[in-house]
Short mmCIF file of C-alpha atoms in Angstrom, two decimals:
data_model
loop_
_atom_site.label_atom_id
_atom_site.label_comp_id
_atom_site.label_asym_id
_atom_site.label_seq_id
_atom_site.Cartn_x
_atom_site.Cartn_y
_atom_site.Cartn_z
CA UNK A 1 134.14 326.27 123.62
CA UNK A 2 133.87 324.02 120.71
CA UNK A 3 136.55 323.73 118.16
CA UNK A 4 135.44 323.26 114.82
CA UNK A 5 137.95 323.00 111.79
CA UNK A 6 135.37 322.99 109.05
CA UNK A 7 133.86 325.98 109.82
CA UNK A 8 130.93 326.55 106.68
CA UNK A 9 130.17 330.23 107.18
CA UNK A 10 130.79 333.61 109.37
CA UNK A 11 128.47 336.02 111.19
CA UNK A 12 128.85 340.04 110.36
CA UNK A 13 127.79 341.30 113.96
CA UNK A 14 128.26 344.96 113.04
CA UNK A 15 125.17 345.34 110.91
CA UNK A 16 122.60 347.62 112.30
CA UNK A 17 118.59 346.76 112.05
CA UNK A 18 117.15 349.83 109.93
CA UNK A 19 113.80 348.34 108.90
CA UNK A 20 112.59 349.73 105.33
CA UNK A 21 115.93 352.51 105.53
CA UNK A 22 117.29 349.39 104.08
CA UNK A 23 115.69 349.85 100.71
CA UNK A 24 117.53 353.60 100.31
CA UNK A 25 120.89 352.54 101.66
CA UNK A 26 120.73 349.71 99.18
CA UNK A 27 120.22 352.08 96.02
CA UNK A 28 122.63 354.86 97.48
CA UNK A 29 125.35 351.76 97.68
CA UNK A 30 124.39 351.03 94.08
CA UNK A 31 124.71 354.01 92.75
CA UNK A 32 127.48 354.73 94.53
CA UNK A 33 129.09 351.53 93.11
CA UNK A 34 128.14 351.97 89.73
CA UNK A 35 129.52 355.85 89.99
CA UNK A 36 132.95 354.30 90.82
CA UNK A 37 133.31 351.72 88.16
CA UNK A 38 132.13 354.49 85.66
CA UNK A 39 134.95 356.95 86.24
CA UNK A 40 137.24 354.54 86.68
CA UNK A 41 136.48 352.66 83.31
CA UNK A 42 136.50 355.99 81.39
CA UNK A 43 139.52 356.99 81.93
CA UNK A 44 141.37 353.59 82.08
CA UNK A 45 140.02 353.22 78.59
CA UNK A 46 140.94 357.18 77.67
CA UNK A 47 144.59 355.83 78.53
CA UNK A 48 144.27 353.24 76.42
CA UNK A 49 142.89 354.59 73.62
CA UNK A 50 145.25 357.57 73.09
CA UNK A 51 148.51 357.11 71.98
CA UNK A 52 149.97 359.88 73.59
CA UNK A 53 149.00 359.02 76.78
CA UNK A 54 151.78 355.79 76.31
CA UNK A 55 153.61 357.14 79.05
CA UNK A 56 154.91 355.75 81.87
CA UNK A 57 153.02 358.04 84.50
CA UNK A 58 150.07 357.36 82.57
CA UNK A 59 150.28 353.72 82.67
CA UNK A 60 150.82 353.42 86.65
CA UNK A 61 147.94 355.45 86.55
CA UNK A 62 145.93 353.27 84.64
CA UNK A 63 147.24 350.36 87.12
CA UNK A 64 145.87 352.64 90.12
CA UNK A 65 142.42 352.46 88.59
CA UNK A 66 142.30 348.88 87.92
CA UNK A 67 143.01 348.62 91.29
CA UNK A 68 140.35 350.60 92.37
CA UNK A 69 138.04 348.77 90.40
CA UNK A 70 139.84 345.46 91.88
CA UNK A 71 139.36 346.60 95.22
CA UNK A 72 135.56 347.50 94.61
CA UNK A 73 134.36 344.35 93.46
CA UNK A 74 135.22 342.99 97.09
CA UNK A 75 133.50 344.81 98.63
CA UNK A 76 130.71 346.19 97.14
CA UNK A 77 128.42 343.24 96.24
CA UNK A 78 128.95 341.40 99.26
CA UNK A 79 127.87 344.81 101.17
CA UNK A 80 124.46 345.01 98.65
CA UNK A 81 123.29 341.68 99.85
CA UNK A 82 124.19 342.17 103.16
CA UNK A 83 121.93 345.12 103.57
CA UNK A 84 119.11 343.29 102.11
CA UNK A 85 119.45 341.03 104.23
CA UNK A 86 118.00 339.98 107.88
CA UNK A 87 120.19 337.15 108.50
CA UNK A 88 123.75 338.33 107.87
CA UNK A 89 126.18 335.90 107.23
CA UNK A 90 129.09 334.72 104.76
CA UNK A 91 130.09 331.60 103.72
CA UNK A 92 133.75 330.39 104.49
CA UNK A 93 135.09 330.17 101.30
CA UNK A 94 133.75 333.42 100.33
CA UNK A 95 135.06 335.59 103.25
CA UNK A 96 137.70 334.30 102.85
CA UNK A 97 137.95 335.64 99.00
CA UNK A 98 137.10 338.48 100.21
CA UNK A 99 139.79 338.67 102.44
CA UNK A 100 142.53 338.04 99.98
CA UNK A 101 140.83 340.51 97.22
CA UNK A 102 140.60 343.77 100.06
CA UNK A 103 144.09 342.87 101.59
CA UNK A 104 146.16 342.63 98.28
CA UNK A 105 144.34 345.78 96.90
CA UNK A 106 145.32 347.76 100.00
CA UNK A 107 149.07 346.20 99.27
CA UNK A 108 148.59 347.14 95.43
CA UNK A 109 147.69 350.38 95.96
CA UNK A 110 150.34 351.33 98.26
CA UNK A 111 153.29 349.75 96.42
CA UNK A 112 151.60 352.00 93.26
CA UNK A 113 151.51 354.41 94.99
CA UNK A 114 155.41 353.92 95.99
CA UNK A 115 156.32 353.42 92.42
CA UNK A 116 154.64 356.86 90.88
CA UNK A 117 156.49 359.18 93.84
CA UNK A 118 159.48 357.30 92.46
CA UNK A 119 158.62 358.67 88.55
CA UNK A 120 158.06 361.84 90.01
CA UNK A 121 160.57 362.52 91.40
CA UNK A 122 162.70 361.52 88.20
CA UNK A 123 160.61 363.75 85.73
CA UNK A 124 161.46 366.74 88.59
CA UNK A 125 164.54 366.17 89.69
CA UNK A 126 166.07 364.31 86.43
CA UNK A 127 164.08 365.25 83.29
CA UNK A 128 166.99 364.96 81.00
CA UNK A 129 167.26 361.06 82.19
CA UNK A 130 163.90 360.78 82.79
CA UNK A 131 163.58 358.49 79.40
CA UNK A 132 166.56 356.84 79.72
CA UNK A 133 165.68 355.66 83.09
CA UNK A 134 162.01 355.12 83.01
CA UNK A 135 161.35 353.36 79.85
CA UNK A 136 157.88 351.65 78.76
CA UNK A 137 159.68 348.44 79.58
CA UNK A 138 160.58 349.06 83.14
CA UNK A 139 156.60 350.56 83.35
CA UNK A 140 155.71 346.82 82.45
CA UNK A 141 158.30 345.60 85.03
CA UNK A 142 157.03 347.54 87.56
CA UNK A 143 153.83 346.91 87.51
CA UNK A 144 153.80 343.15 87.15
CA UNK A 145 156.50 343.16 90.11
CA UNK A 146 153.67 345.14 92.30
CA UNK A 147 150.64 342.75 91.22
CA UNK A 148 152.98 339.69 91.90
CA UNK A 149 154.49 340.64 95.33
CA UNK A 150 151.73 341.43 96.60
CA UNK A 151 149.74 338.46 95.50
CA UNK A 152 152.13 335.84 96.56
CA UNK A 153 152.84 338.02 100.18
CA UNK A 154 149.38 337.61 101.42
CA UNK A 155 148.92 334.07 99.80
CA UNK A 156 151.43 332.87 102.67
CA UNK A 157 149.65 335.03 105.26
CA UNK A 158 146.05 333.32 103.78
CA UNK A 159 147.63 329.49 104.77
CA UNK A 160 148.48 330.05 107.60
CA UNK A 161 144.99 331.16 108.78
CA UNK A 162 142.95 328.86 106.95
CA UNK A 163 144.56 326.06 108.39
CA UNK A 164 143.70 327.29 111.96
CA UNK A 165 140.66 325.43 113.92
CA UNK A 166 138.09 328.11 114.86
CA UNK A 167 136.44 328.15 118.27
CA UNK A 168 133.53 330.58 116.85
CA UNK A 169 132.12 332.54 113.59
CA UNK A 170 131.35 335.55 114.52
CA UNK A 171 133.09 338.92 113.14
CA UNK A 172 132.62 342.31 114.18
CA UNK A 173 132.66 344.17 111.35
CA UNK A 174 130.86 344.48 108.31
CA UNK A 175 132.96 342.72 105.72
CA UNK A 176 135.84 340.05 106.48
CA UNK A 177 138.43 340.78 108.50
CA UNK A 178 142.26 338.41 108.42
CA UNK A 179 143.03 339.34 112.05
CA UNK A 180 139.23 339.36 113.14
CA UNK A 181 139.46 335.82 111.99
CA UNK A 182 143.04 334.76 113.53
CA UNK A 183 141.04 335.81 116.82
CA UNK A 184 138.86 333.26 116.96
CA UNK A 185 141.33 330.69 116.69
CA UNK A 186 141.63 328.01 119.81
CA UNK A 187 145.17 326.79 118.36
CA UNK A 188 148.62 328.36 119.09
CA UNK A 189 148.81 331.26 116.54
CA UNK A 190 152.72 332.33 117.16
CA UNK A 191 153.61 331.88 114.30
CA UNK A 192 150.88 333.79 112.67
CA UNK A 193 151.46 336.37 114.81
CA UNK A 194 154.91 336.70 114.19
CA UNK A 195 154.37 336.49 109.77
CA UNK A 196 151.69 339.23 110.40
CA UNK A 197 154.21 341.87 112.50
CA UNK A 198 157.03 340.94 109.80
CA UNK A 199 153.85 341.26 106.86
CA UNK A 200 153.29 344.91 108.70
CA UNK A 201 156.52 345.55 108.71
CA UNK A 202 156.87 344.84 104.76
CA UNK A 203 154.13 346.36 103.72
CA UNK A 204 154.36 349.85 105.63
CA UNK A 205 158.24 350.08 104.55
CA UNK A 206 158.67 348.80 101.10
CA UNK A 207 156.14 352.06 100.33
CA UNK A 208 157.39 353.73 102.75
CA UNK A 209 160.98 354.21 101.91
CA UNK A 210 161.07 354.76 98.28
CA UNK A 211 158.05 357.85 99.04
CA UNK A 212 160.49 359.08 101.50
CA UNK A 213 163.38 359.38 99.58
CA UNK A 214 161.11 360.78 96.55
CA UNK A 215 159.86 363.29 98.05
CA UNK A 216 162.80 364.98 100.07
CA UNK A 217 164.82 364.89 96.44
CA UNK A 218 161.78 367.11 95.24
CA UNK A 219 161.09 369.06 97.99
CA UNK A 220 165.27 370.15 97.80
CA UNK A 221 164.73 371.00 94.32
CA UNK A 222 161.68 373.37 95.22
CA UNK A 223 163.04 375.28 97.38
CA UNK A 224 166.14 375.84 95.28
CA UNK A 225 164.79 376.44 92.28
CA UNK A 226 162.92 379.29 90.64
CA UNK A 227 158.86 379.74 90.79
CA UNK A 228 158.23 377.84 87.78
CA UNK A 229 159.46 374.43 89.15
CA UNK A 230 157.73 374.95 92.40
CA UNK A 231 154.44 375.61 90.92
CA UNK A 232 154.83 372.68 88.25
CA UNK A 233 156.04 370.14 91.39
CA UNK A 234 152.94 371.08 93.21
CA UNK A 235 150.47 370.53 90.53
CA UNK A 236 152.31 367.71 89.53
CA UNK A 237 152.26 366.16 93.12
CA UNK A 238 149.43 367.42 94.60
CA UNK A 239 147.04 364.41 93.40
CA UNK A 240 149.32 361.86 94.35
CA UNK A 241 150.17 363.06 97.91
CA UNK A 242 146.40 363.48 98.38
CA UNK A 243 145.89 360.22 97.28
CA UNK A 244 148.89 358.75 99.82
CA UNK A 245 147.52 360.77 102.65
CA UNK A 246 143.77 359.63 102.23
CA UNK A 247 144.53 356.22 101.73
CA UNK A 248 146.95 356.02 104.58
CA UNK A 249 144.49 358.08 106.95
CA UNK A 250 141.55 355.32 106.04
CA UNK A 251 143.84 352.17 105.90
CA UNK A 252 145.48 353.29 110.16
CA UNK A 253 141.77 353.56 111.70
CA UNK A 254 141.15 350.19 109.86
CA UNK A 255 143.92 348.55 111.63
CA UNK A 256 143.41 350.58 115.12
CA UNK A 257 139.73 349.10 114.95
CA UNK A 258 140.68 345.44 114.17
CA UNK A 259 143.25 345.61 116.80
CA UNK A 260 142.12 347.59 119.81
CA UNK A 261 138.99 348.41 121.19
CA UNK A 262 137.09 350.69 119.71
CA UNK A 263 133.78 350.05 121.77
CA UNK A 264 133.61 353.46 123.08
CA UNK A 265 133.09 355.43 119.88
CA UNK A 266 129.72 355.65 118.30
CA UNK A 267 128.35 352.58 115.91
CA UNK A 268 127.83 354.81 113.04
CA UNK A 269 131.38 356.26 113.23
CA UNK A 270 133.02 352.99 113.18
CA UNK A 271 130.62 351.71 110.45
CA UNK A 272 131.89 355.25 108.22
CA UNK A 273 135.73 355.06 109.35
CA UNK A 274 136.03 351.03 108.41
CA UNK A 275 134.30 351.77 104.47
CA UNK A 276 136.14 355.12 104.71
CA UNK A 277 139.14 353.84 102.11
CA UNK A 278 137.08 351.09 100.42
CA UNK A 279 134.77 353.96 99.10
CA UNK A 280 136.95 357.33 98.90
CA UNK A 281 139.64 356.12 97.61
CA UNK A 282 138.35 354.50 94.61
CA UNK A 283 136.51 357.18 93.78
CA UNK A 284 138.67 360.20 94.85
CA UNK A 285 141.44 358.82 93.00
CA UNK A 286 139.71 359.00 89.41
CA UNK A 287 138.20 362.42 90.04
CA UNK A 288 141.64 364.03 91.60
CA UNK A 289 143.81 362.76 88.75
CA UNK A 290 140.94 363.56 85.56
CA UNK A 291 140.46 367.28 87.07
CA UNK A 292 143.81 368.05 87.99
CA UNK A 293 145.93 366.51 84.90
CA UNK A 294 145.40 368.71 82.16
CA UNK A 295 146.19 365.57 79.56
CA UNK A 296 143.46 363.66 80.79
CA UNK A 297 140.94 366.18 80.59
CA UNK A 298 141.66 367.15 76.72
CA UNK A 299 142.39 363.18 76.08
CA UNK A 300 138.67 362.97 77.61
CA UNK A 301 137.17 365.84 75.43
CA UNK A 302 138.78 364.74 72.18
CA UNK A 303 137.85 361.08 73.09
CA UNK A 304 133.72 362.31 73.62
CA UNK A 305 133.85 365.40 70.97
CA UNK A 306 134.90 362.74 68.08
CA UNK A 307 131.63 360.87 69.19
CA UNK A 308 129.34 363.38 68.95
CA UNK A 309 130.32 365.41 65.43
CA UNK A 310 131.89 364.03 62.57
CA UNK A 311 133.86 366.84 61.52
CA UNK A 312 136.54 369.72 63.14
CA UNK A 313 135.31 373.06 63.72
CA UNK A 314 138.20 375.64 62.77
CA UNK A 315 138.37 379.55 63.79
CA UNK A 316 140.29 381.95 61.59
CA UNK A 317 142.52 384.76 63.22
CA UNK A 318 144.89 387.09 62.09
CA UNK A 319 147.13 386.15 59.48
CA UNK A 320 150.46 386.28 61.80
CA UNK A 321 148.26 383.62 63.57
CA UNK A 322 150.45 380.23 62.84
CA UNK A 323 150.01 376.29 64.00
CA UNK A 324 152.98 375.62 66.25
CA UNK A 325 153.86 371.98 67.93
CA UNK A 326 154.90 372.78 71.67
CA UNK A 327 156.09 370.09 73.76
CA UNK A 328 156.31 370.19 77.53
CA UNK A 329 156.63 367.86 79.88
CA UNK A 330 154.06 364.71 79.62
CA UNK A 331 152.04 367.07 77.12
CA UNK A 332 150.78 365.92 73.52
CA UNK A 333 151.94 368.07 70.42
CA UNK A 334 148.81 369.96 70.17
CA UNK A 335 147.94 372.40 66.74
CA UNK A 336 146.83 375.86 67.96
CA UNK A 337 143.76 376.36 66.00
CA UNK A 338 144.04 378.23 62.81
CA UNK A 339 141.12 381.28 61.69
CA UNK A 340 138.51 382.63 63.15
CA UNK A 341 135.89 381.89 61.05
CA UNK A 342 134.18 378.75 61.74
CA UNK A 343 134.00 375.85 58.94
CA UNK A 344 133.49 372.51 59.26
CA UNK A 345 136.76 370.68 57.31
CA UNK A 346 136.25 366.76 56.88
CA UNK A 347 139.49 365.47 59.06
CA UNK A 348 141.74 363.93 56.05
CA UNK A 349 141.28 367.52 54.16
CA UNK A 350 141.80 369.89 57.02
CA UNK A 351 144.80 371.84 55.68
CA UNK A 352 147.85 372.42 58.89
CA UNK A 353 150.29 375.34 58.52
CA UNK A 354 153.63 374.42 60.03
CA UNK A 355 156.20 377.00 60.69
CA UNK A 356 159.69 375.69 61.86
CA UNK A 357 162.97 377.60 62.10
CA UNK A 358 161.23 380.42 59.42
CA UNK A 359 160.46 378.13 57.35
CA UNK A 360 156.64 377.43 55.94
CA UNK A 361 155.43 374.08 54.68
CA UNK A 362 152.05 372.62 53.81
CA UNK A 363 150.29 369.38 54.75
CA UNK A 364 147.08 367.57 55.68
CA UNK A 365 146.27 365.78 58.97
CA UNK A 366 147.02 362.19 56.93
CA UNK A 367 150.09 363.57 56.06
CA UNK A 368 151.36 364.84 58.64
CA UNK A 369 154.21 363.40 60.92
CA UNK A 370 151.90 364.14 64.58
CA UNK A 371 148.59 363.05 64.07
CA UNK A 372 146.48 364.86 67.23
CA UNK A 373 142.87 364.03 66.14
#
């Protein structure tokens, strides 16, 4: 077989002919695509927007979507022209790209992953430290350390494959593959080989551990504590182990495909499994945490109702009726509304009645110390 070191392009052999089908799968794709970046725009900009959102499980949340929308953009308009296309192929340069964009989101999103068990598990098991211990500037830290790592980790893993001499272009699969690539080397690839087990290893238990360990702490505080906790751990962790559990499900059949062979289950399926957590996840991630996080959702309603009408619709109740500020964990001081008669206050008149120890004072939204609206 020929070598050839300046390889221009690849072949994408797992594309199946479907004639004028192409045409539907095309918009479905598009739509699809433009769905994700939607959801995951809102709400990164919902974070951004509201102040009280500053907070630190917030912001890892708002590095998830990025991610999401990071991960996305390598895939998805590569996969658009593809299924236009009759010839399919990719140049070098940009499969490569490609490469380094899909791989460092999958590291990304694990490490984030990682991080936000870890801030669970102090806001459940240590909420009087919680602050003290997970400040805005370690948020910062955090992230950048994630984005960096895993930048600079599969950077090293990228030269040593691009300075391998291929002995053929073709790919099975239907976007880029690192080890798909290694593959078709004719050189001595030991030592890529031996980086990739020790990348593996890295990137499965640099996650791995700090989940663990998160995770039995609040699963012991669960069971020993009263009904309350447990049902504010689960609602509090549901999202993000469904999240881990997806995205770990997608990310093993990916690597049992690239590494084994998988010849002997149906084209279809392996076409489904190996987009399985470049689609899901970005947009399961978005939907999961806006339904389930009760912060989000109001942040979201305030953020479209001050859109749409320029003024605050009150209702008037009884007179023992009062505006109280009530602070719970990773909630907003919200004003329980104030009558039950509906009238439509401009914002810097609307009138707030504050009762605090017994005591009654007066103020206007302007004035006032927490600002909700």
């Amino acid at each position: 077989m020929t070598v050839n070191s300046t390889l221009s392009y690849f072949i994408l052999s797992t594309y199946i002919h479907v004639g004028a089908l192409r045409y539907l799968y095309f918009t479905l794709t598009a739509l699809l695509y433009i769905v994700i970046v939607f959801v995951n725009i809102s709400l990164i900009v919902v974070i951004c927007m509201n102040r009280s959102l500053h907070e630190p499980m917030y912001m890892f949340l708002c590095s998830l979507f990025v991610n999401e929308l990071y991960g996305s953009s390598g895939l998805f308009p590569s996969l658009l022209l593809q299924i236009l296309s009759d010839i399919h192929t990719v140049s070098a340069s940009l499969c490569y790209l490609q490469i380094f964009i899909l791989y460092t989101y999958a590291h990304v999103e694990f490490c984030n992953l990682a991080v936000m068990s870890y801030d669970r598990y102090l806001a459940i098991c240590c909420p009087l430290q919680y602050n003290t211990r997970m400040t805005l500037n370690k948020v910062v830290i955090f992230i950048a350390a994630i984005w960096l790592y895993s930048f600079v980790k599969f950077l090293i893993t990228l030269s040593l494959n691009i300075r391998l001499p291929l002995c053929g272009n073709t790919i099975n699969s239907l976007y880029c593959h690192n080890y798909l690539i290694v593959k078709l080397a004719c050189s001595d690839i030991e030592v890529n080989n031996i980086y990739g087990i020790f990348g593996v290893i890295l990137t499965i238990l640099v996650p791995l551990l700090p989940i663990l360990f998160s995770y039995m702490k609040i699963f012991h505080v669960c069971f020993s504590g009263s009904k309350q906790t447990r049902q504010k751990a689960v609602s509090t962790c549901t999202p993000h182990l469904a999240s881990l559990i997806n995205f770990s499900f997608g990310c093993c059949f990916e690597i049992l495909q690239s590494r084994f062979d998988v010849s002997g289950v149906p084209s279809v399926l392996r076409i489904i499994l190996s987009l399985y957590f470049l689609i899901i996840q970005p947009l399961l991630n978005p939907v999961m945490y806006g339904l389930q996080m009760s912060q989000i959702r109001k942040a979201c309603k305030q953020l479209f109702c001050c859109h749409m009408r320029p003024g605050i619709v009150l209702h008037q109740e009884e007179p023992r009726t009062h505006c109280t500020s009530v602070r719970s964990d990773n909630e907003d001081f919200m004003p329980v509304p104030l009558s039950s008669q509906e009238n439509v206050v401009p914002m810097a008149e609307l009138p707030i009645l504050v009762f605090s120890h017994g005591h009654q004072s007066s103020c206007t939204v302007l004035g006032c110390e927490h600002r909700s609206y």
